[in-house]
XYZ file of C-alpha atoms in Angstrom:
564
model
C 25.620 43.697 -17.081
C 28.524 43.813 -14.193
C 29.786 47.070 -15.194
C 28.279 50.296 -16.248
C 29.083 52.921 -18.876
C 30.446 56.550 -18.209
C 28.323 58.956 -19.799
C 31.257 61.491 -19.772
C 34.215 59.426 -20.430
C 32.564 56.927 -22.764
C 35.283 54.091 -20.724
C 34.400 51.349 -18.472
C 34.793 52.159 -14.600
C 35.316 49.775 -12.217
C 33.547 49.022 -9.589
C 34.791 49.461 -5.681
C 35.800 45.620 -4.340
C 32.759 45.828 -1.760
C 30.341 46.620 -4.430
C 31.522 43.557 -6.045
C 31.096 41.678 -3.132
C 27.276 42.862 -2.952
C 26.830 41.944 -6.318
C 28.185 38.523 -6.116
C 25.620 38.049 -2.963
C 22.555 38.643 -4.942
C 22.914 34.596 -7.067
C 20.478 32.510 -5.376
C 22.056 30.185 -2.796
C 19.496 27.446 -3.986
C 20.199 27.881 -7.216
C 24.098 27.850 -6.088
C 23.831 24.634 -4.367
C 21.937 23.107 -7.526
C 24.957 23.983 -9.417
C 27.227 22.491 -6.924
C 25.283 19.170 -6.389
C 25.110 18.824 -10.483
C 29.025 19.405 -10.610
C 29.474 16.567 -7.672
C 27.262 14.123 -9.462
C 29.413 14.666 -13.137
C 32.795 14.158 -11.098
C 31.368 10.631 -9.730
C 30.260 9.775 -13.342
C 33.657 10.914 -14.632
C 35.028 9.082 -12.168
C 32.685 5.696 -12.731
C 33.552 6.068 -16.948
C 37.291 6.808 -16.462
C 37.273 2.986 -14.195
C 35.283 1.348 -16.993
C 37.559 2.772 -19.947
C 41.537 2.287 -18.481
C 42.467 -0.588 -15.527
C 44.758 2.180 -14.445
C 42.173 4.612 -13.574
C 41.247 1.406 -10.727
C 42.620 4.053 -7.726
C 38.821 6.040 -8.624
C 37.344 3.275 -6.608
C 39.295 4.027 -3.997
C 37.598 7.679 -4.133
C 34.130 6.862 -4.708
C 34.654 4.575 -1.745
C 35.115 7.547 0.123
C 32.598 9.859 -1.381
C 30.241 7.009 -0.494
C 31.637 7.156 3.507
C 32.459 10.371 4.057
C 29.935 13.308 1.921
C 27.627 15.178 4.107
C 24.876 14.950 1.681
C 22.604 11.876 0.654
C 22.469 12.658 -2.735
C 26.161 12.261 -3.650
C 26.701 8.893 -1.217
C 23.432 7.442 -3.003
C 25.295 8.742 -6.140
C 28.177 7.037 -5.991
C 27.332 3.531 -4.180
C 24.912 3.593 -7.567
C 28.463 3.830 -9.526
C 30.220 1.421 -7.265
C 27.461 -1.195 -7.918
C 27.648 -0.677 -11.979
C 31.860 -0.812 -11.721
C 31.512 -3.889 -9.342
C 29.165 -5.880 -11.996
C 30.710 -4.775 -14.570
C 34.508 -6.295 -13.383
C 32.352 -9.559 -12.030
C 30.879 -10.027 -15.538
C 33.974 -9.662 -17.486
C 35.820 -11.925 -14.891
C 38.282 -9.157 -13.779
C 38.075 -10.140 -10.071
C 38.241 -13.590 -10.479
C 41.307 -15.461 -9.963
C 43.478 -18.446 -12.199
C 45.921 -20.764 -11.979
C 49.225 -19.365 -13.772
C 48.462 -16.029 -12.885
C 51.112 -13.671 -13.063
C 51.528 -12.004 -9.149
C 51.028 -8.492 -10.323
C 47.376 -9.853 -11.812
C 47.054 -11.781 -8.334
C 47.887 -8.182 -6.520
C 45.266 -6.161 -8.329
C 42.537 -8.674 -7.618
C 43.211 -8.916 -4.209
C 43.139 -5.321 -4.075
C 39.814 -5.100 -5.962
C 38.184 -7.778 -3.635
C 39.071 -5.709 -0.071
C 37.237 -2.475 -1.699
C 34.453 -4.757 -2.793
C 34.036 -6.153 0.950
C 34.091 -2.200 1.852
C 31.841 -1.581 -0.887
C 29.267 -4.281 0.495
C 30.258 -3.439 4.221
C 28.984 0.092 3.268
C 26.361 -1.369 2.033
C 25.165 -3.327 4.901
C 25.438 0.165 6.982
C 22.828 1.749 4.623
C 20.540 -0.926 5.038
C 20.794 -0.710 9.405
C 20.070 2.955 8.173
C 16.806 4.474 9.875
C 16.385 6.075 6.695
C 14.251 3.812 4.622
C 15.246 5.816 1.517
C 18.384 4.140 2.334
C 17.285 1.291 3.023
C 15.562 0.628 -0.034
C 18.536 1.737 -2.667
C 20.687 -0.768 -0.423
C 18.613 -3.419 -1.112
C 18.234 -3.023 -4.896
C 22.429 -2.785 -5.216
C 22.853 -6.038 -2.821
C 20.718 -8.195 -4.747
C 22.203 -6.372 -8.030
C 25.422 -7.516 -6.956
C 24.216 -10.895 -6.054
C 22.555 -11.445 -9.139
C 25.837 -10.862 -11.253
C 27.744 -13.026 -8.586
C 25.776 -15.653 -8.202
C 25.687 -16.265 -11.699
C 29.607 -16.998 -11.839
C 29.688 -18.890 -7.926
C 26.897 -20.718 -6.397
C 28.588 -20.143 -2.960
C 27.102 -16.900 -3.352
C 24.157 -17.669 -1.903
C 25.790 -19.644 0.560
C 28.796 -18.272 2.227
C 28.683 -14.968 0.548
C 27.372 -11.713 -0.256
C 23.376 -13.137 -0.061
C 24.218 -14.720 3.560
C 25.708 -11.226 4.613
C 22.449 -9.842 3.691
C 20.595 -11.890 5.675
C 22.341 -11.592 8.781
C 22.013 -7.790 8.201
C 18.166 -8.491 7.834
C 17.718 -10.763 11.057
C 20.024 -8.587 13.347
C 18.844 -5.255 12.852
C 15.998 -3.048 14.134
C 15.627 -0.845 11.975
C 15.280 -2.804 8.691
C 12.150 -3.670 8.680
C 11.717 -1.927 5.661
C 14.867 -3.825 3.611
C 12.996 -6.909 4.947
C 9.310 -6.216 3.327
C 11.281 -5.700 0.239
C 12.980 -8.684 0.411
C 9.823 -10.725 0.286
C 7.822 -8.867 -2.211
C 10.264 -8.160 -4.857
C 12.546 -10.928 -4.486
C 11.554 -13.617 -2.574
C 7.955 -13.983 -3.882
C 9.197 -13.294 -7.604
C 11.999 -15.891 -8.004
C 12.456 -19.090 -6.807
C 16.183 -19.045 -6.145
C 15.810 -16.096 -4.031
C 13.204 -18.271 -1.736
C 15.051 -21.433 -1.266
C 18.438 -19.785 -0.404
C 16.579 -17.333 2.320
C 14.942 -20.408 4.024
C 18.421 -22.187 3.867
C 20.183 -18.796 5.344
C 17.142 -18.564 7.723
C 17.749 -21.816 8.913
C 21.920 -21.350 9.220
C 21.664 -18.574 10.719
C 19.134 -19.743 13.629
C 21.260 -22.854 13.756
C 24.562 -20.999 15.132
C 22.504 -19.036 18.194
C 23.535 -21.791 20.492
C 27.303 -21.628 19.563
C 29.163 -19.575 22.229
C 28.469 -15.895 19.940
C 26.389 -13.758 21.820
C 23.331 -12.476 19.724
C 19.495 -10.778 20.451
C 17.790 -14.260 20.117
C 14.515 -12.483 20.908
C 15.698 -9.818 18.042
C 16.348 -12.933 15.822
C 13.799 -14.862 16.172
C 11.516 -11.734 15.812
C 13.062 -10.988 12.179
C 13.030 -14.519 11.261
C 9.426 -14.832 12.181
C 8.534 -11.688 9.898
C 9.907 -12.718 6.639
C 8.685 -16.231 7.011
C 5.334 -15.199 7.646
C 5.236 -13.032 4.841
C 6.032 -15.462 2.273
C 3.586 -16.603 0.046
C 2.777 -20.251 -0.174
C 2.325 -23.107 -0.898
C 4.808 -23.526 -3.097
C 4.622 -24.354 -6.812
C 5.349 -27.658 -8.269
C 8.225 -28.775 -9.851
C 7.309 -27.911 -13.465
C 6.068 -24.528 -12.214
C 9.558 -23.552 -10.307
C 10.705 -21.449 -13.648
C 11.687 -18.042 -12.117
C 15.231 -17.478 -10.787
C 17.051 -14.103 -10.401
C 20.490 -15.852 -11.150
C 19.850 -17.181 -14.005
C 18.278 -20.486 -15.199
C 19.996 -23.932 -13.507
C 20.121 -26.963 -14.942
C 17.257 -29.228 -14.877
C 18.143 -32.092 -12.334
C 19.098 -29.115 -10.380
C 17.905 -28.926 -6.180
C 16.393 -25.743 -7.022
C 14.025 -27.500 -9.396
C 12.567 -29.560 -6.684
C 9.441 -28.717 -5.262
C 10.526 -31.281 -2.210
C 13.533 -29.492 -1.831
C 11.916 -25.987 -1.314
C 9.030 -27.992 1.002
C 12.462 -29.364 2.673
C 14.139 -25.919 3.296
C 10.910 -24.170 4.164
C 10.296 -27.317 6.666
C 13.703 -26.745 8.280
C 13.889 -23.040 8.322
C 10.494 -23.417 10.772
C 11.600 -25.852 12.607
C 15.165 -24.349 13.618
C 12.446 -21.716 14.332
C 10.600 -23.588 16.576
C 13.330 -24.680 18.497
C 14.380 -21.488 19.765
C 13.056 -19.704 23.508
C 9.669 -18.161 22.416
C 8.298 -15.339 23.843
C 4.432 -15.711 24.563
C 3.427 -13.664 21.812
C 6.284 -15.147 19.208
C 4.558 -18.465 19.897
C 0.959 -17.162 19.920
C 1.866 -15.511 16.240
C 2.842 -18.984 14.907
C 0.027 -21.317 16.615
C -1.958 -18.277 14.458
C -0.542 -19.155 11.051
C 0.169 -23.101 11.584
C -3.092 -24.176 9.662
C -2.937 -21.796 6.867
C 0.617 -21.009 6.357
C 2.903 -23.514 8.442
C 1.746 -26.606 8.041
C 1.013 -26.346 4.001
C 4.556 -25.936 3.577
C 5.868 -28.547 5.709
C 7.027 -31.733 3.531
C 5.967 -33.651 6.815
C 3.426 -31.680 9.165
C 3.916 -34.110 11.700
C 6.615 -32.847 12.841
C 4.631 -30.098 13.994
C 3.292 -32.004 16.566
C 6.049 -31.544 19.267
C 5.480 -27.896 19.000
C 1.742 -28.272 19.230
C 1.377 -30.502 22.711
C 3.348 -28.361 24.036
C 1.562 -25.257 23.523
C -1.315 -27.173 24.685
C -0.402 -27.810 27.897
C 1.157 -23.864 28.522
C -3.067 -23.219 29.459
C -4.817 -20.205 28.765
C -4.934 -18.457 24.928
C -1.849 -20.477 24.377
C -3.622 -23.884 24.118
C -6.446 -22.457 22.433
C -4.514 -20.829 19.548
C -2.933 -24.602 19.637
C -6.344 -26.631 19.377
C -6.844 -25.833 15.179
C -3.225 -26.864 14.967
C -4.139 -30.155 16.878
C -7.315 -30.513 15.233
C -5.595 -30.433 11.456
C -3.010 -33.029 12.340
C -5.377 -35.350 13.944
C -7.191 -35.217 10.957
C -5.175 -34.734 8.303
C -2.201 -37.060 9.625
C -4.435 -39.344 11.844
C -1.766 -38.995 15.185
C -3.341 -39.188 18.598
C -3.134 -37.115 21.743
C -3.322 -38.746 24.778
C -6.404 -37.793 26.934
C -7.401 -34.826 24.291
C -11.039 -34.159 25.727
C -9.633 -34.297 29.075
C -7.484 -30.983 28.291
C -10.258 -29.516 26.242
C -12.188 -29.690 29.452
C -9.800 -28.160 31.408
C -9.947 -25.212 29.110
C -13.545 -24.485 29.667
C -13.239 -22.069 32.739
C -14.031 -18.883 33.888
C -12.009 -16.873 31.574
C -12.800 -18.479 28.282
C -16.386 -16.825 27.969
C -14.483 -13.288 28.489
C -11.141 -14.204 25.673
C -10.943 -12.503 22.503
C -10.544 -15.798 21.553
C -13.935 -17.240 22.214
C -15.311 -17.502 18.893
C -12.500 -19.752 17.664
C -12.950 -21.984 20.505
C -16.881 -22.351 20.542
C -16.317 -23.521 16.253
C -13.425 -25.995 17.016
C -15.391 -27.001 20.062
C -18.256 -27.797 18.055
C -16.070 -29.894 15.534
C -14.516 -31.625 18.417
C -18.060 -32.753 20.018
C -20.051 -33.362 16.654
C -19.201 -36.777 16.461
C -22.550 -38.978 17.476
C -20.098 -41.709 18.821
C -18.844 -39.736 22.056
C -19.871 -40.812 25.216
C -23.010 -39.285 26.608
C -20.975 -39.132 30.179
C -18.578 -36.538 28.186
C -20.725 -34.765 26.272
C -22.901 -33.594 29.179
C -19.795 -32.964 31.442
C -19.219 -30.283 28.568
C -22.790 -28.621 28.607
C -23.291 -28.870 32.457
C -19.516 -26.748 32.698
C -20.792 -23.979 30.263
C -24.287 -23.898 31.651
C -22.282 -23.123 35.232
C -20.065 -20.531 33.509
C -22.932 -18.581 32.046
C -24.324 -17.332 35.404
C -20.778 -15.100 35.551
C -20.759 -14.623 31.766
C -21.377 -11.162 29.955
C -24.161 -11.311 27.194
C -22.225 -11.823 24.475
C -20.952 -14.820 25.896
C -23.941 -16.306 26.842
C -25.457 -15.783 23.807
C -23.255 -18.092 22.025
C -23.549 -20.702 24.765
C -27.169 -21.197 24.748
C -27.582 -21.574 20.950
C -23.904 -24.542 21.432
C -26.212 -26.080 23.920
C -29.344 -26.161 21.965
C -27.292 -28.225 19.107
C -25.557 -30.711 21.453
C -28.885 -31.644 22.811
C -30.166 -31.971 18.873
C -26.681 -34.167 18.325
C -26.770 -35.944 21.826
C -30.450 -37.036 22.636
C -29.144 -39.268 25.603
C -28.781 -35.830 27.665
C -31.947 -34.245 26.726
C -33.338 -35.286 29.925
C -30.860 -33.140 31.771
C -33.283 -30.154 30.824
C -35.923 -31.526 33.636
C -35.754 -34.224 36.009
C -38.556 -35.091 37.887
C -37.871 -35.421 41.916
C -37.144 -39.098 42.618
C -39.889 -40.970 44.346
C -37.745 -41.337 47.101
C -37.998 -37.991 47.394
C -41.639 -37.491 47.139
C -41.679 -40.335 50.024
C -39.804 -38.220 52.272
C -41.766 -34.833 51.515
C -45.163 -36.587 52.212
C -44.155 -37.539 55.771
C -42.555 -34.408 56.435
C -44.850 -31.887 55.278
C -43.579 -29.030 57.368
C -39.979 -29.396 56.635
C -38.080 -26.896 54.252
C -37.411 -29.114 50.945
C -33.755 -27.332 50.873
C -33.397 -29.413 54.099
C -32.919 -32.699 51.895
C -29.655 -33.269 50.428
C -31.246 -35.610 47.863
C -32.005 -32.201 46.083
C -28.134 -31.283 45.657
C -26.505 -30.569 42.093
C -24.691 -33.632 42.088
C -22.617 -32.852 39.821
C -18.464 -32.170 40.507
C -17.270 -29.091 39.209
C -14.100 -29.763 40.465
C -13.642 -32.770 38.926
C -10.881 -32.663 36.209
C -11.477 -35.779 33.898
C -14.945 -35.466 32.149
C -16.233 -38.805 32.291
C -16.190 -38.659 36.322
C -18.216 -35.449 37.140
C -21.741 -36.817 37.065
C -23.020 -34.774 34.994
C -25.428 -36.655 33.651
C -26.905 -37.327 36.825
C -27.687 -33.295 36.655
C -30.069 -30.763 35.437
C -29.322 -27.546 33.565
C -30.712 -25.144 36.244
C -28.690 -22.437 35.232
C -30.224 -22.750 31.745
C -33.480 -22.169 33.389
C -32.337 -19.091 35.537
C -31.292 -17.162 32.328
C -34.915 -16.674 31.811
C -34.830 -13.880 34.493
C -31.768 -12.103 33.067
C -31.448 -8.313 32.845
C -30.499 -8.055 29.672
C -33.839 -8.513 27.253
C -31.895 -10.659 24.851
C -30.315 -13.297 26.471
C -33.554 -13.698 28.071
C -35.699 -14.375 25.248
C -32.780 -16.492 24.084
C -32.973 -18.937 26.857
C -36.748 -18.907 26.412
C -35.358 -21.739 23.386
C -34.584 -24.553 25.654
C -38.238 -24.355 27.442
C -40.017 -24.714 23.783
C -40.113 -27.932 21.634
C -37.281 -28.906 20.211
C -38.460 -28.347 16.626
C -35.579 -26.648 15.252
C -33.305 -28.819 13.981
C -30.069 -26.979 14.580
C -29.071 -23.360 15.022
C -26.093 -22.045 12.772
C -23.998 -20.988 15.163
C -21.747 -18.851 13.333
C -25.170 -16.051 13.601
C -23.786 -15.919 17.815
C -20.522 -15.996 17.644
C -19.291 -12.907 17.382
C -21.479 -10.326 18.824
C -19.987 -7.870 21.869
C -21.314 -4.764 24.630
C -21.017 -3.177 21.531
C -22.984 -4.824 19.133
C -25.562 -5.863 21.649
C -25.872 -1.459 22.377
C -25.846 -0.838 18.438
C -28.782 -3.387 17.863
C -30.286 -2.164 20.725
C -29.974 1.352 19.247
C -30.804 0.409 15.656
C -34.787 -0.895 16.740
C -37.601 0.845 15.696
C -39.350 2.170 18.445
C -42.829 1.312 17.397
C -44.556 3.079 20.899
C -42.642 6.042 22.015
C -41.984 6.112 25.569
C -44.063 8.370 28.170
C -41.501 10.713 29.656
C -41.887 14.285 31.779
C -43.289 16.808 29.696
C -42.410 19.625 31.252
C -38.968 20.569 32.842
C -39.039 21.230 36.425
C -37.754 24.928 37.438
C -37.145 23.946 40.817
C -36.245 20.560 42.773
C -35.377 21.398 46.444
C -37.933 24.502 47.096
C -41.260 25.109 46.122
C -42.819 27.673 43.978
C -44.419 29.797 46.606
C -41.433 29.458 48.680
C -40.249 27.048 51.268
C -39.266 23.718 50.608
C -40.757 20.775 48.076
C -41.122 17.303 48.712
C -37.906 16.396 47.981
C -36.318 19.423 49.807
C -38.187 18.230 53.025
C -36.969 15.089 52.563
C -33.677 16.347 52.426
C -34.122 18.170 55.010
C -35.290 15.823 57.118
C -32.074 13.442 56.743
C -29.825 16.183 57.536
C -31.992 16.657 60.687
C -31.713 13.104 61.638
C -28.063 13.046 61.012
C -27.380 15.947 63.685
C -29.224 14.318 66.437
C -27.535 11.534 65.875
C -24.143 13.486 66.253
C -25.540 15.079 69.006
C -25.851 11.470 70.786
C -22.601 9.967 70.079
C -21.352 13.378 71.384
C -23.217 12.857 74.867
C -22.177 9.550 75.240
């Protein structure tokens, strides 16, 4: 109760103004602000039903317009762009913003009108989606495509020209979408075919213009561009399967129908790709995805193929990320690279036992040298250039070398005498009349083969032995020793699967080594010395002396270089 009761007078007595003050001060401010935010959110509803019932309430778009840009709170701007976005469908389905011939002006007036607050509307909307709020974000994204759903329905152009291109220029310019941009993919692109073929045509407009005097982030753009396209899902359907569409249902000699015509836009969206300035890592993330997600897509993969040589001769992880892309068209597509093996040779140097990359190379390496029909000349210039890199290369590497070797010799039997070559009788000549002289002395016993030499069927190879194979035998590490103890036994194995080498690292090497049973334990020290420099009884131990003694030595000989 506010007031109290007089026990004398039996009346009501007021209380003092500062009293009433305190008790106003005891609500609770959360509970207050509750109150407020309900009362906020039943004004924009009033607001959205009064638009909907009377065309002369239109002026409350005007002020949920600026509810939407001006409130402090999140809450009542989410609350009334929702509103907008119902209002706004609601005028495009009943064909209230649409325009037609014989219209009086006054009509003409209000629609014009309507359209500017819907461009603020979507401008608005755009802003929420550059938002770092994903929150934000998110509800943005579900009103756009609300909007362009009930649009595009009643204009094609939508997709085009209008609110859906808007959106994607939002998408490819900004920073902080990336959130808008996953969402894109997975609830709209992925789920409706329309959707897909108009964001590969906008993808491909949009990269199209960089070059056209407008300043833009083409590292930004081609960044964005890169993400949604490598998120979609493909390939895509057939023609009888294209049957989802967010727009409704087109007719059926439609474009978006055509399984072509989505292989078309998809093929044209990566290419205007393509043709931008990569960065290194922009074009190492395609050459990742051009097997199992470009190419599939492509209505002609060759096309490809400019992209791909190119790479190829950049050098380093670059051309190998670009050899499975190579490999699949030469297959698949039967084109030709001039001098292939030659560049594949080249990429066999010191760095390529050591790449992250290794195990790719060593399977599309054994694909490229499998065939029977290769020159013996080229094969061995291939083993004799890893057998030379494994004297530098850590264990991991080597232990996928040896095994690659083993199997070219199984495939290759013409350079199975390169594992021992008896001295020439030449040779023996010479040693028997000089007896006393050091065999190193004779340059008949030189590796003849060129090292240097770029193209593979010139390095006389084949007039070489695998020496370094040989050395391995002596290697620190236990493993890759008994490994190369393979190439000294009969060949009896038929092949090694190489896929069991590949991939092992310091690390795995160390956690094998750790995981063995230890079948003898090891002898160690028993007992923990007390004492390393002096002796129990006093003085100095054996090692103390012998520290001793070097500190001795070292002052005479300062004592020396002193007198001199």
């Amino acid at each position: 109760m506010p007031h109290a009761v007089g026990s004398v007078a039996g009346q009501k007595r007021k209380l003092p103004h500062d009293a009433t003050k305190a008790h106003k001060s005891t609500e609770n401010p959360r509970t207050s602000a509750k109150a407020v935010t309900q009362d906020s959110k039943d004004a924009i509803l009033l607001l959205e039903t009064e638009i909907l019932e009377s065309r002369r309430n239109y002026n409350n778009i005007a002020s949920l317009l600026v509810i939407c840009n001006e409130t402090q709170t999140d809450e009542e701007t989410t609350t009334a762009a929702v509103a907008l976005c119902r209002v706004f469908c609601r005028l495009t389905a009943a064909g209230d913003m649409t325009k037609a011939k014989g219209m009086p002006e006054n009509e003409v007036t209000v629609i014009d009108w309507l359209r500017a607050k819907y461009a603020e509307y979507t401008q608005h909307l755009q802003a929420m989606m550059r938002d770092s709020d994903e929150s934000k974000q998110s509800t943005a994204m579900v009103l756009t495509m609300r909007l362009v759903k009930e649009s595009a329905s009643k204009d094609e152009n939508i997709w085009r020209t209008g609110l859906f291109c808007d959106l994607l220029q939002t998408l490819l310019s900004s920073a902080q979408s990336s959130l808008a941009r996953e969402e894109l993919v997975e609830k709209y692109v992925d789920e409706y075919d329309d959707v897909r073929f108009f964001t590969l045509l906008g993808i491909m407009r949009i990269l199209g213009r960089t070059d056209k005097g407008k300043e833009v982030d083409i590292k930004a753009l081609v960044d964005h561009s890169l993400e949604i396209l490598m998120r979609m899902e493909g390939p895509f359907p057939s023609s009888e399967d294209i049957t989802d569409f967010l727009a409704g249902s087109p007719p059926p000699k439609h474009v978006l129908r055509s399984s072509n015509a989505h292989k078309k836009a998809a093929q044209d969206a990566w290419l205007s790709l393509l043709r931008q300035p990569l960065t290194r890592p922009q074009r190492k993330a395609v050459l990742n995805k051009v097997t199992t997600h470009i190419a599939p897509v492509f209505s002609r993969p060759e096309l490809l193929m400019d992209f791909l040589t190119t790479s190829f001769d950049i050098g380093g992880a670059v051309s190998l990320l670009a050899l499975s892309g190579l490999f699949h068209l030469i297959t698949t597509r039967n084109l030709d690279y001039p001098k292939f093996y030659t560049k594949l040779y080249s990429l066999i140097d010191a760095d390529i036992l050591h790449s992250k990359y290794r195990s790719r190379f060593f399977r599309l390496l054994d694909t490229f040298l499998s065939s029977t029909h290769l020159p013996a000349t080229l094969v061995a210039s291939f083993i004799k250039r890893l057998s030379r890199l494994v004297l530098t290369a850590p264990p991991a590497g080597i232990i996928a070398v040896v095994p690659f070797i083993y199997n070219m010799l199984q495939r290759h039997r013409q350079c199975t005498f390169m594992l021992h070559r008896d001295p020439h009788p030449s040779f023996l000549a010479w040693q028997t009349l000089h007896p006393s002289s050091s065999s190193n002395d004779n340059p008949s016993l030189e590796d003849p083969f060129l090292a240097d030499e770029p193209d593979p069927t010139k390095t006389l190879a084949l007039e070489s032995s695998l020496w370094e194979l040989d050395t391995l035998r002596s290697h620190y590490h236990p493993n890759v020793a008994t490994l190369a103890g393979i190439i000294a036994q009969q060949f009896t194995k038929r092949e090694y699967q190489l896929e069991d080498f590949l991939d092992h690292s310091y690390a795995s090497l160390v956690e094998a080594e750790l995981g063995k049973e230890v079948k003898k334990a090891p002898v160690v020290e028993w007992e923990i010395p007390k004492r390393i420099f002096s002796a129990e009884g006093g003085g100095l131990a054996r090692t103390g002396s012998l520290l001793e003694a070097v500190r001795a030595r070292e002052r005479e000989v300062d004592k020396g270089s002193k007198d001199t």
